[in-house]
Amino acid sequence: MKRIKEFMKLFFKGAITDNATDKIDASAKIHNDMFLTSVFSDKISIPNPLYYYYVELLPYLAEEIKGWEVRITNRKTILGRAIEEGGEP
Amino acid sequence: MKKAENRKVFHEKRFFFLSGKGGVGKSTLSSSLALLFSQKGFKTLVVSLDPAHSLSIAFADSALPPNLSVHEIDIEKEMKNYLNKVKKDAEKIVSPVILEEIKKQIEIAYYSPGAFELAIADAIYKIYKNYSNQYDKIIFDTAPSGYTVRLMTVPDLLENWLKHMINLRRKALKLKAMAELKENDEEDPLISILEKRLKETQTLSHLFSGEETEFMVITNPGRLPIEIAKKTVKELESAGINVEYIILNKWKEKIPSPFPHKKTIFIKELPEEPIGVEKLKKIAEMIERSL
């Protein structure tokens, strides 16, 4: 029982906190969201003077709009995001 | 002596932008300037960017010299064409399920803030790219003052915004490739689009502040047009665009120039409205004389 507990602990440590690519992946997603926010700022009531130029990008971003909208409007905790990005303290 | 030199410098310029409050005579003077150059043997193009087109009225359908062309740009039509083209591209790329939604998103751009200024910038870029090799002189009859100034200050702002967007996208892609343990060597369509725009705006900002370009502000006697001309000059110069000539249109010789430090072109008021090539030629002579 004690061994299994130790095992589980190591497993989760490896899977959650030590997975370096996860952090990079999270950071990539955050940068991508920042990019999407700059393109679609209209949707969250920030006027976008470059929208006329950015429409050319829309066909390539079409698939990502829905996901971005959910992420940007449904942020439950800031802490969750911080942990995702920076790892547990 | 100095006058001859000034004239020589003026004749060596290639791109002319005429600006001023609505109704001061931008179209009349653009047409006259174009006639002046065509008479001197330069292949000349005069372009109207003003939504209220009046070049064809100024020339009054009279026969133009063979080396002079007139081009009136319908900005609203240009905007619609551009958005339709983007829609067509979307049809090729986007899945049919979300295509309608994307089309709506594209249509909104017609009404988005700044769209009109960007469309004018696009139109100037197109003219410059397509015609600067074919013509010796290109004269732009711009939209009334406020728009012009806003437009001329656009390239610098655009450059910064576009650079920021390109960096952001690059960083996101680089991180994504790192997380997936792959090499990031694919050509990204978004970065190519943004870089194309960046190149365009850099070309425009070179055009606006370049050696071959002459900005001229037109004014009439009267407090309102003079104040607006002063404001326009100040705003253009703070955007790094030098205004060398002020055209005092419908002017009386007794009135001193409100711009004592600028070169001025005097156009005295004519007894009848200068419509048609023959009458515009008289104004062309007056321009030549005051250079």
GROMACS .gro file of C-alpha atoms in nm:
model
  380
    1MET     CA    1   0.000   0.000   0.000
    2LYS     CA    2   0.279   0.237   0.092
    3ARG     CA    3   0.461   0.152  -0.230
    4ILE     CA    4   0.152   0.218  -0.439
    5LYS     CA    5   0.108   0.553  -0.266
    6GLU     CA    6   0.471   0.643  -0.344
    7PHE     CA    7   0.422   0.528  -0.700
    8MET     CA    8   0.112   0.741  -0.747
    9LYS     CA    9   0.290   1.041  -0.601
   10LEU     CA   10   0.581   1.004  -0.842
   11PHE     CA   11   0.345   0.947  -1.132
   12PHE     CA   12   0.152   1.265  -1.070
   13LYS     CA   13   0.467   1.461  -1.005
   14GLY     CA   14   0.601   1.355  -1.340
   15ALA     CA   15   0.274   1.401  -1.519
   16ILE     CA   16   0.181   1.739  -1.378
   17THR     CA   17   0.468   1.942  -1.242
   18ASP     CA   18   0.774   1.809  -1.415
   19ASN     CA   19   0.641   1.795  -1.765
   20ALA     CA   20   0.841   2.073  -1.926
   21THR     CA   21   0.678   2.054  -2.266
   22ASP     CA   22   0.341   2.105  -2.100
   23LYS     CA   23   0.454   2.443  -1.975
   24ILE     CA   24   0.587   2.538  -2.315
   25ASP     CA   25   0.266   2.419  -2.471
   26ALA     CA   26   0.061   2.628  -2.228
   27SER     CA   27   0.278   2.929  -2.302
   28ALA     CA   28   0.232   2.872  -2.677
   29LYS     CA   29  -0.144   2.864  -2.627
   30ILE     CA   30  -0.136   3.184  -2.426
   31HIS     CA   31   0.064   3.360  -2.698
   32ASN     CA   32  -0.174   3.228  -2.959
   33ASP     CA   33  -0.468   3.359  -2.757
   34MET     CA   34  -0.299   3.698  -2.729
   35PHE     CA   35  -0.268   3.702  -3.107
   36LEU     CA   36  -0.632   3.604  -3.150
   37THR     CA   37  -0.737   3.870  -2.900
   38SER     CA   38  -0.555   4.134  -3.106
   39VAL     CA   39  -0.736   4.018  -3.419
   40PHE     CA   40  -1.083   3.976  -3.266
   41SER     CA   41  -1.071   4.252  -3.006
   42ASP     CA   42  -1.398   4.379  -3.157
   43LYS     CA   43  -1.576   4.081  -3.008
   44ILE     CA   44  -1.482   4.187  -2.657
   45SER     CA   45  -1.569   4.554  -2.721
   46ILE     CA   46  -1.220   4.685  -2.787
   47PRO     CA   47  -1.225   4.882  -3.114
   48ASN     CA   48  -0.980   4.747  -3.368
   49PRO     CA   49  -0.851   5.004  -3.617
   50LEU     CA   50  -0.673   4.735  -3.816
   51TYR     CA   51  -0.970   4.503  -3.856
   52TYR     CA   52  -0.999   4.599  -4.224
   53TYR     CA   53  -0.653   4.452  -4.281
   54TYR     CA   54  -0.697   4.157  -4.045
   55VAL     CA   55  -0.997   4.015  -4.235
   56GLU     CA   56  -0.743   3.855  -4.466
   57LEU     CA   57  -0.634   3.643  -4.171
   58LEU     CA   58  -0.986   3.528  -4.084
   59PRO     CA   59  -1.006   3.230  -4.319
   60TYR     CA   60  -0.696   3.083  -4.154
   61LEU     CA   61  -0.819   3.150  -3.801
   62ALA     CA   62  -1.180   3.043  -3.856
   63GLU     CA   63  -1.146   2.713  -3.672
   64GLU     CA   64  -0.994   2.878  -3.368
   65ILE     CA   65  -1.254   3.150  -3.305
   66LYS     CA   66  -1.500   2.939  -3.106
   67GLY     CA   67  -1.235   2.798  -2.875
   68TRP     CA   68  -1.085   3.141  -2.817
   69GLU     CA   69  -1.426   3.288  -2.735
   70VAL     CA   70  -1.491   3.021  -2.475
   71ARG     CA   71  -1.147   3.063  -2.320
   72ILE     CA   72  -1.161   3.441  -2.310
   73THR     CA   73  -1.513   3.464  -2.164
   74ASN     CA   74  -1.501   3.161  -1.935
   75ARG     CA   75  -1.194   3.217  -1.729
   76LYS     CA   76  -1.279   3.052  -1.400
   77THR     CA   77  -0.965   3.114  -1.199
   78ILE     CA   78  -0.663   3.326  -1.258
   79LEU     CA   79  -0.466   3.096  -1.028
   80GLY     CA   80  -0.539   2.797  -1.253
   81ARG     CA   81  -0.397   2.983  -1.546
   82ALA     CA   82  -0.090   3.097  -1.357
   83ILE     CA   83  -0.014   2.740  -1.249
   84GLU     CA   84  -0.059   2.617  -1.603
   85GLU     CA   85   0.186   2.873  -1.731
   86GLY     CA   86   0.449   2.889  -1.462
   87GLY     CA   87   0.419   2.556  -1.284
   88GLU     CA   88   0.344   2.499  -0.918
   89PRO     CA   89   0.549   2.700  -0.674
   90MET     CA   90   1.798   8.319  -6.039
   91LYS     CA   91   1.655   8.171  -5.724
   92LYS     CA   92   1.317   8.148  -5.891
   93ALA     CA   93   1.452   7.947  -6.183
   94GLU     CA   94   1.614   7.711  -5.937
   95ASN     CA   95   1.290   7.667  -5.742
   96ARG     CA   96   1.107   7.596  -6.062
   97LYS     CA   97   1.364   7.334  -6.159
   98VAL     CA   98   1.332   7.160  -5.821
   99PHE     CA   99   0.954   7.165  -5.848
  100HIS     CA  100   0.960   7.017  -6.197
  101GLU     CA  101   1.182   6.734  -6.079
  102LYS     CA  102   0.929   6.615  -5.821
  103ARG     CA  103   0.717   6.322  -5.927
  104PHE     CA  104   0.432   6.279  -5.679
  105PHE     CA  105   0.206   6.564  -5.578
  106PHE     CA  106  -0.052   6.559  -5.301
  107LEU     CA  107  -0.297   6.847  -5.288
  108SER     CA  108  -0.488   6.896  -4.968
  109GLY     CA  109  -0.723   7.155  -4.821
  110LYS     CA  110  -1.069   7.218  -4.682
  111GLY     CA  111  -1.364   7.109  -4.895
  112GLY     CA  112  -1.441   7.358  -5.170
  113VAL     CA  113  -1.109   7.551  -5.175
  114GLY     CA  114  -1.036   7.426  -5.526
  115LYS     CA  115  -0.841   7.103  -5.489
  116SER     CA  116  -0.982   6.945  -5.803
  117THR     CA  117  -0.943   7.260  -6.012
  118LEU     CA  118  -0.581   7.304  -5.905
  119SER     CA  119  -0.499   6.933  -5.941
  120SER     CA  120  -0.634   6.944  -6.295
  121SER     CA  121  -0.443   7.265  -6.374
  122LEU     CA  122  -0.118   7.127  -6.233
  123ALA     CA  123  -0.169   6.812  -6.440
  124LEU     CA  124  -0.225   7.023  -6.752
  125LEU     CA  125   0.089   7.224  -6.676
  126PHE     CA  126   0.302   6.910  -6.662
  127SER     CA  127   0.142   6.753  -6.966
  128GLN     CA  128   0.209   7.074  -7.163
  129LYS     CA  129   0.572   7.046  -7.064
  130GLY     CA  130   0.578   6.700  -7.218
  131PHE     CA  131   0.553   6.489  -6.901
  132LYS     CA  132   0.330   6.184  -6.904
  133THR     CA  133   0.091   6.276  -6.626
  134LEU     CA  134  -0.175   6.098  -6.425
  135VAL     CA  135  -0.416   6.281  -6.199
  136VAL     CA  136  -0.598   6.070  -5.941
  137SER     CA  137  -0.898   6.168  -5.733
  138LEU     CA  138  -0.928   6.013  -5.388
  139ASP     CA  139  -1.212   6.238  -5.283
  140PRO     CA  140  -1.542   6.050  -5.246
  141ALA     CA  141  -1.710   6.356  -5.401
  142HIS     CA  142  -1.540   6.326  -5.739
  143SER     CA  143  -1.505   6.647  -5.930
  144LEU     CA  144  -1.214   6.596  -6.171
  145SER     CA  145  -1.442   6.503  -6.457
  146ILE     CA  146  -1.651   6.811  -6.380
  147ALA     CA  147  -1.340   7.032  -6.379
  148PHE     CA  148  -1.231   6.899  -6.719
  149ALA     CA  149  -1.594   6.915  -6.837
  150ASP     CA  150  -1.545   6.632  -7.086
  151SER     CA  151  -1.320   6.853  -7.297
  152ALA     CA  152  -1.057   6.672  -7.503
  153LEU     CA  153  -0.750   6.599  -7.290
  154PRO     CA  154  -0.393   6.611  -7.416
  155PRO     CA  155  -0.279   6.258  -7.514
  156ASN     CA  156  -0.019   6.241  -7.236
  157LEU     CA  157  -0.267   6.322  -6.959
  158SER     CA  158  -0.487   6.060  -6.790
  159VAL     CA  159  -0.755   6.104  -6.529
  160HIS     CA  160  -0.843   5.838  -6.275
  161GLU     CA  161  -1.125   5.868  -6.022
  162ILE     CA  162  -1.113   5.605  -5.751
  163ASP     CA  163  -1.438   5.483  -5.602
  164ILE     CA  164  -1.318   5.395  -5.252
  165GLU     CA  165  -1.643   5.228  -5.147
  166LYS     CA  166  -1.630   5.003  -5.450
  167GLU     CA  167  -1.264   4.923  -5.379
  168MET     CA  168  -1.359   4.823  -5.024
  169LYS     CA  169  -1.638   4.596  -5.147
  170ASN     CA  170  -1.410   4.432  -5.404
  171TYR     CA  171  -1.143   4.367  -5.143
  172LEU     CA  172  -1.388   4.212  -4.897
  173ASN     CA  173  -1.543   3.999  -5.171
  174LYS     CA  174  -1.199   3.872  -5.262
  175VAL     CA  175  -1.133   3.774  -4.900
  176LYS     CA  176  -1.470   3.596  -4.895
  177LYS     CA  177  -1.374   3.401  -5.208
  178ASP     CA  178  -1.046   3.299  -5.042
  179ALA     CA  179  -1.240   3.190  -4.733
  180GLU     CA  180  -1.457   2.960  -4.946
  181LYS     CA  181  -1.143   2.769  -5.045
  182ILE     CA  182  -1.002   2.736  -4.695
  183VAL     CA  183  -1.283   2.735  -4.440
  184SER     CA  184  -1.506   2.434  -4.380
  185PRO     CA  185  -1.867   2.487  -4.500
  186VAL     CA  186  -1.999   2.449  -4.145
  187ILE     CA  187  -1.854   2.780  -4.027
  188LEU     CA  188  -1.827   2.955  -4.363
  189GLU     CA  189  -2.142   3.164  -4.316
  190GLU     CA  190  -2.024   3.284  -3.977
  191ILE     CA  191  -1.687   3.384  -4.124
  192LYS     CA  192  -1.852   3.565  -4.412
  193LYS     CA  193  -2.049   3.773  -4.164
  194GLN     CA  194  -1.726   3.851  -3.978
  195ILE     CA  195  -1.569   3.967  -4.305
  196GLU     CA  196  -1.865   4.188  -4.394
  197ILE     CA  197  -1.841   4.371  -4.061
  198ALA     CA  198  -1.502   4.507  -4.170
  199TYR     CA  199  -1.677   4.746  -4.409
  200TYR     CA  200  -1.802   4.941  -4.109
  201SER     CA  201  -1.506   4.895  -3.876
  202PRO     CA  202  -1.331   5.208  -3.746
  203GLY     CA  203  -1.049   5.324  -3.970
  204ALA     CA  204  -1.157   5.107  -4.262
  205PHE     CA  205  -1.200   5.406  -4.491
  206GLU     CA  206  -0.853   5.547  -4.420
  207LEU     CA  207  -0.692   5.208  -4.471
  208ALA     CA  208  -0.882   5.165  -4.797
  209ILE     CA  209  -0.750   5.503  -4.920
  210ALA     CA  210  -0.398   5.400  -4.818
  211ASP     CA  211  -0.447   5.079  -5.018
  212ALA     CA  212  -0.566   5.276  -5.319
  213ILE     CA  213  -0.262   5.507  -5.307
  214TYR     CA  214  -0.033   5.206  -5.277
  215LYS     CA  215  -0.195   5.039  -5.579
  216ILE     CA  216  -0.163   5.353  -5.792
  217TYR     CA  217   0.199   5.392  -5.687
  218LYS     CA  218   0.283   5.030  -5.758
  219ASN     CA  219   0.099   5.002  -6.090
  220TYR     CA  220   0.160   5.343  -6.241
  221SER     CA  221   0.478   5.497  -6.104
  222ASN     CA  222   0.678   5.332  -6.384
  223GLN     CA  223   0.435   5.434  -6.653
  224TYR     CA  224   0.392   5.799  -6.567
  225ASP     CA  225   0.640   6.082  -6.509
  226LYS     CA  226   0.410   6.268  -6.272
  227ILE     CA  227   0.126   6.149  -6.051
  228ILE     CA  228  -0.098   6.408  -5.889
  229PHE     CA  229  -0.328   6.306  -5.605
  230ASP     CA  230  -0.639   6.510  -5.546
  231THR     CA  231  -0.695   6.405  -5.184
  232ALA     CA  232  -1.004   6.396  -4.967
  233PRO     CA  233  -1.076   6.704  -4.750
  234SER     CA  234  -0.815   6.798  -4.487
  235GLY     CA  235  -0.900   6.594  -4.180
  236TYR     CA  236  -0.900   6.263  -4.362
  237THR     CA  237  -0.575   6.337  -4.539
  238VAL     CA  238  -0.387   6.419  -4.225
  239ARG     CA  239  -0.518   6.111  -4.052
  240LEU     CA  240  -0.420   5.904  -4.352
  241MET     CA  241  -0.066   6.040  -4.371
  242THR     CA  242   0.000   5.963  -4.007
  243VAL     CA  243  -0.128   5.607  -4.051
  244PRO     CA  244   0.186   5.435  -4.193
  245ASP     CA  245   0.401   5.486  -3.882
  246LEU     CA  246   0.131   5.355  -3.649
  247LEU     CA  247   0.055   5.065  -3.878
  248GLU     CA  248   0.418   4.968  -3.898
  249ASN     CA  249   0.443   4.929  -3.520
  250TRP     CA  250   0.119   4.738  -3.488
  251LEU     CA  251   0.201   4.501  -3.770
  252LYS     CA  252   0.550   4.434  -3.637
  253HIS     CA  253   0.403   4.354  -3.296
  254MET     CA  254   0.154   4.111  -3.451
  255ILE     CA  255   0.424   3.938  -3.654
  256ASN     CA  256   0.641   3.894  -3.343
  257LEU     CA  257   0.351   3.759  -3.141
  258ARG     CA  258   0.259   3.506  -3.408
  259ARG     CA  259   0.624   3.400  -3.451
  260LYS     CA  260   0.663   3.347  -3.078
  261ALA     CA  261   0.341   3.142  -3.053
  262LEU     CA  262   0.450   2.920  -3.343
  263LYS     CA  263   0.799   2.878  -3.206
  264LEU     CA  264   0.670   2.772  -2.864
  265LYS     CA  265   0.418   2.537  -3.022
  266ALA     CA  266   0.689   2.369  -3.227
  267MET     CA  267   0.908   2.338  -2.918
  268ALA     CA  268   0.626   2.177  -2.719
  269GLU     CA  269   0.564   1.929  -2.997
  270LEU     CA  270   0.940   1.868  -3.026
  271LYS     CA  271   0.938   1.962  -3.393
  272GLU     CA  272   1.134   2.200  -3.611
  273ASN     CA  273   0.947   2.519  -3.686
  274ASP     CA  274   1.022   2.557  -4.055
  275GLU     CA  275   0.682   2.572  -4.217
  276GLU     CA  276   0.583   2.884  -4.406
  277ASP     CA  277   0.300   3.044  -4.208
  278PRO     CA  278   0.027   3.203  -4.425
  279LEU     CA  279  -0.060   3.455  -4.152
  280ILE     CA  280   0.296   3.581  -4.125
  281SER     CA  281   0.319   3.617  -4.504
  282ILE     CA  282  -0.003   3.820  -4.510
  283LEU     CA  283   0.114   4.044  -4.227
  284GLU     CA  284   0.457   4.087  -4.385
  285LYS     CA  285   0.300   4.182  -4.717
  286ARG     CA  286   0.102   4.452  -4.534
  287LEU     CA  287   0.413   4.567  -4.352
  288LYS     CA  288   0.599   4.606  -4.681
  289GLU     CA  289   0.311   4.807  -4.823
  290THR     CA  290   0.298   5.047  -4.531
  291GLN     CA  291   0.676   5.094  -4.540
  292THR     CA  292   0.653   5.177  -4.910
  293LEU     CA  293   0.380   5.431  -4.835
  294SER     CA  294   0.573   5.596  -4.558
  295HIS     CA  295   0.872   5.630  -4.794
  296LEU     CA  296   0.642   5.779  -5.055
  297PHE     CA  297   0.490   6.033  -4.816
  298SER     CA  298   0.817   6.161  -4.679
  299GLY     CA  299   1.030   6.100  -4.989
  300GLU     CA  300   1.238   6.345  -5.192
  301GLU     CA  301   1.025   6.303  -5.501
  302THR     CA  302   0.703   6.395  -5.323
  303GLU     CA  303   0.554   6.741  -5.288
  304PHE     CA  304   0.274   6.816  -5.044
  305MET     CA  305   0.074   7.127  -5.117
  306VAL     CA  306  -0.194   7.280  -4.899
  307ILE     CA  307  -0.456   7.498  -5.065
  308THR     CA  308  -0.641   7.781  -4.898
  309ASN     CA  309  -0.877   8.067  -4.984
  310PRO     CA  310  -0.893   8.413  -4.830
  311GLY     CA  311  -1.118   8.397  -4.525
  312ARG     CA  312  -1.054   8.302  -4.170
  313LEU     CA  313  -1.199   7.951  -4.179
  314PRO     CA  314  -1.000   7.809  -4.472
  315ILE     CA  315  -0.683   7.980  -4.349
  316GLU     CA  316  -0.714   7.841  -3.996
  317ILE     CA  317  -0.779   7.494  -4.132
  318ALA     CA  318  -0.484   7.520  -4.371
  319LYS     CA  319  -0.260   7.622  -4.079
  320LYS     CA  320  -0.382   7.327  -3.877
  321THR     CA  321  -0.328   7.089  -4.167
  322VAL     CA  322   0.028   7.213  -4.222
  323LYS     CA  323   0.106   7.180  -3.852
  324GLU     CA  324  -0.032   6.827  -3.829
  325LEU     CA  325   0.139   6.710  -4.146
  326GLU     CA  326   0.471   6.851  -4.032
  327SER     CA  327   0.445   6.692  -3.690
  328ALA     CA  328   0.388   6.363  -3.876
  329GLY     CA  329   0.723   6.423  -4.049
  330ILE     CA  330   0.582   6.538  -4.382
  331ASN     CA  331   0.722   6.864  -4.513
  332VAL     CA  332   0.474   7.104  -4.673
  333GLU     CA  333   0.679   7.324  -4.904
  334TYR     CA  334   0.414   7.510  -5.101
  335ILE     CA  335   0.093   7.682  -5.002
  336ILE     CA  336  -0.147   7.760  -5.281
  337LEU     CA  337  -0.345   8.078  -5.220
  338ASN     CA  338  -0.645   8.024  -5.442
  339LYS     CA  339  -0.899   8.292  -5.542
  340TRP     CA  340  -0.661   8.536  -5.375
  341LYS     CA  341  -0.644   8.915  -5.395
  342GLU     CA  342  -0.294   9.052  -5.435
  343LYS     CA  343  -0.342   9.307  -5.158
  344ILE     CA  344  -0.389   9.043  -4.891
  345PRO     CA  345  -0.054   8.933  -4.743
  346SER     CA  346   0.020   8.561  -4.726
  347PRO     CA  347  -0.081   8.402  -4.394
  348PHE     CA  348   0.224   8.175  -4.437
  349PRO     CA  349   0.519   8.417  -4.449
  350HIS     CA  350   0.776   8.133  -4.416
  351LYS     CA  351   0.643   7.914  -4.696
  352LYS     CA  352   0.673   7.931  -5.071
  353THR     CA  353   0.340   8.045  -5.207
  354ILE     CA  354   0.159   8.009  -5.533
  355PHE     CA  355  -0.087   8.290  -5.604
  356ILE     CA  356  -0.397   8.215  -5.806
  357LYS     CA  357  -0.609   8.525  -5.848
  358GLU     CA  358  -0.983   8.501  -5.865
  359LEU     CA  359  -1.110   8.454  -6.219
  360PRO     CA  360  -1.415   8.637  -6.353
  361GLU     CA  361  -1.578   8.308  -6.446
  362GLU     CA  362  -1.559   7.953  -6.310
  363PRO     CA  363  -1.259   7.769  -6.452
  364ILE     CA  364  -1.427   7.471  -6.615
  365GLY     CA  365  -1.277   7.294  -6.915
  366VAL     CA  366  -0.922   7.253  -7.043
  367GLU     CA  367  -0.885   7.602  -7.197
  368LYS     CA  368  -0.972   7.788  -6.879
  369LEU     CA  369  -0.768   7.551  -6.663
  370LYS     CA  370  -0.467   7.630  -6.880
  371LYS     CA  371  -0.487   7.990  -6.758
  372ILE     CA  372  -0.454   7.864  -6.400
  373ALA     CA  373  -0.167   7.640  -6.510
  374GLU     CA  374   0.011   7.955  -6.638
  375MET     CA  375  -0.048   8.129  -6.306
  376ILE     CA  376   0.103   7.831  -6.121
  377GLU     CA  377   0.409   7.835  -6.346
  378ARG     CA  378   0.452   8.208  -6.299
  379SER     CA  379   0.443   8.195  -5.920
  380LEU     CA  380   0.685   7.904  -5.883
   0.00000   0.00000   0.00000
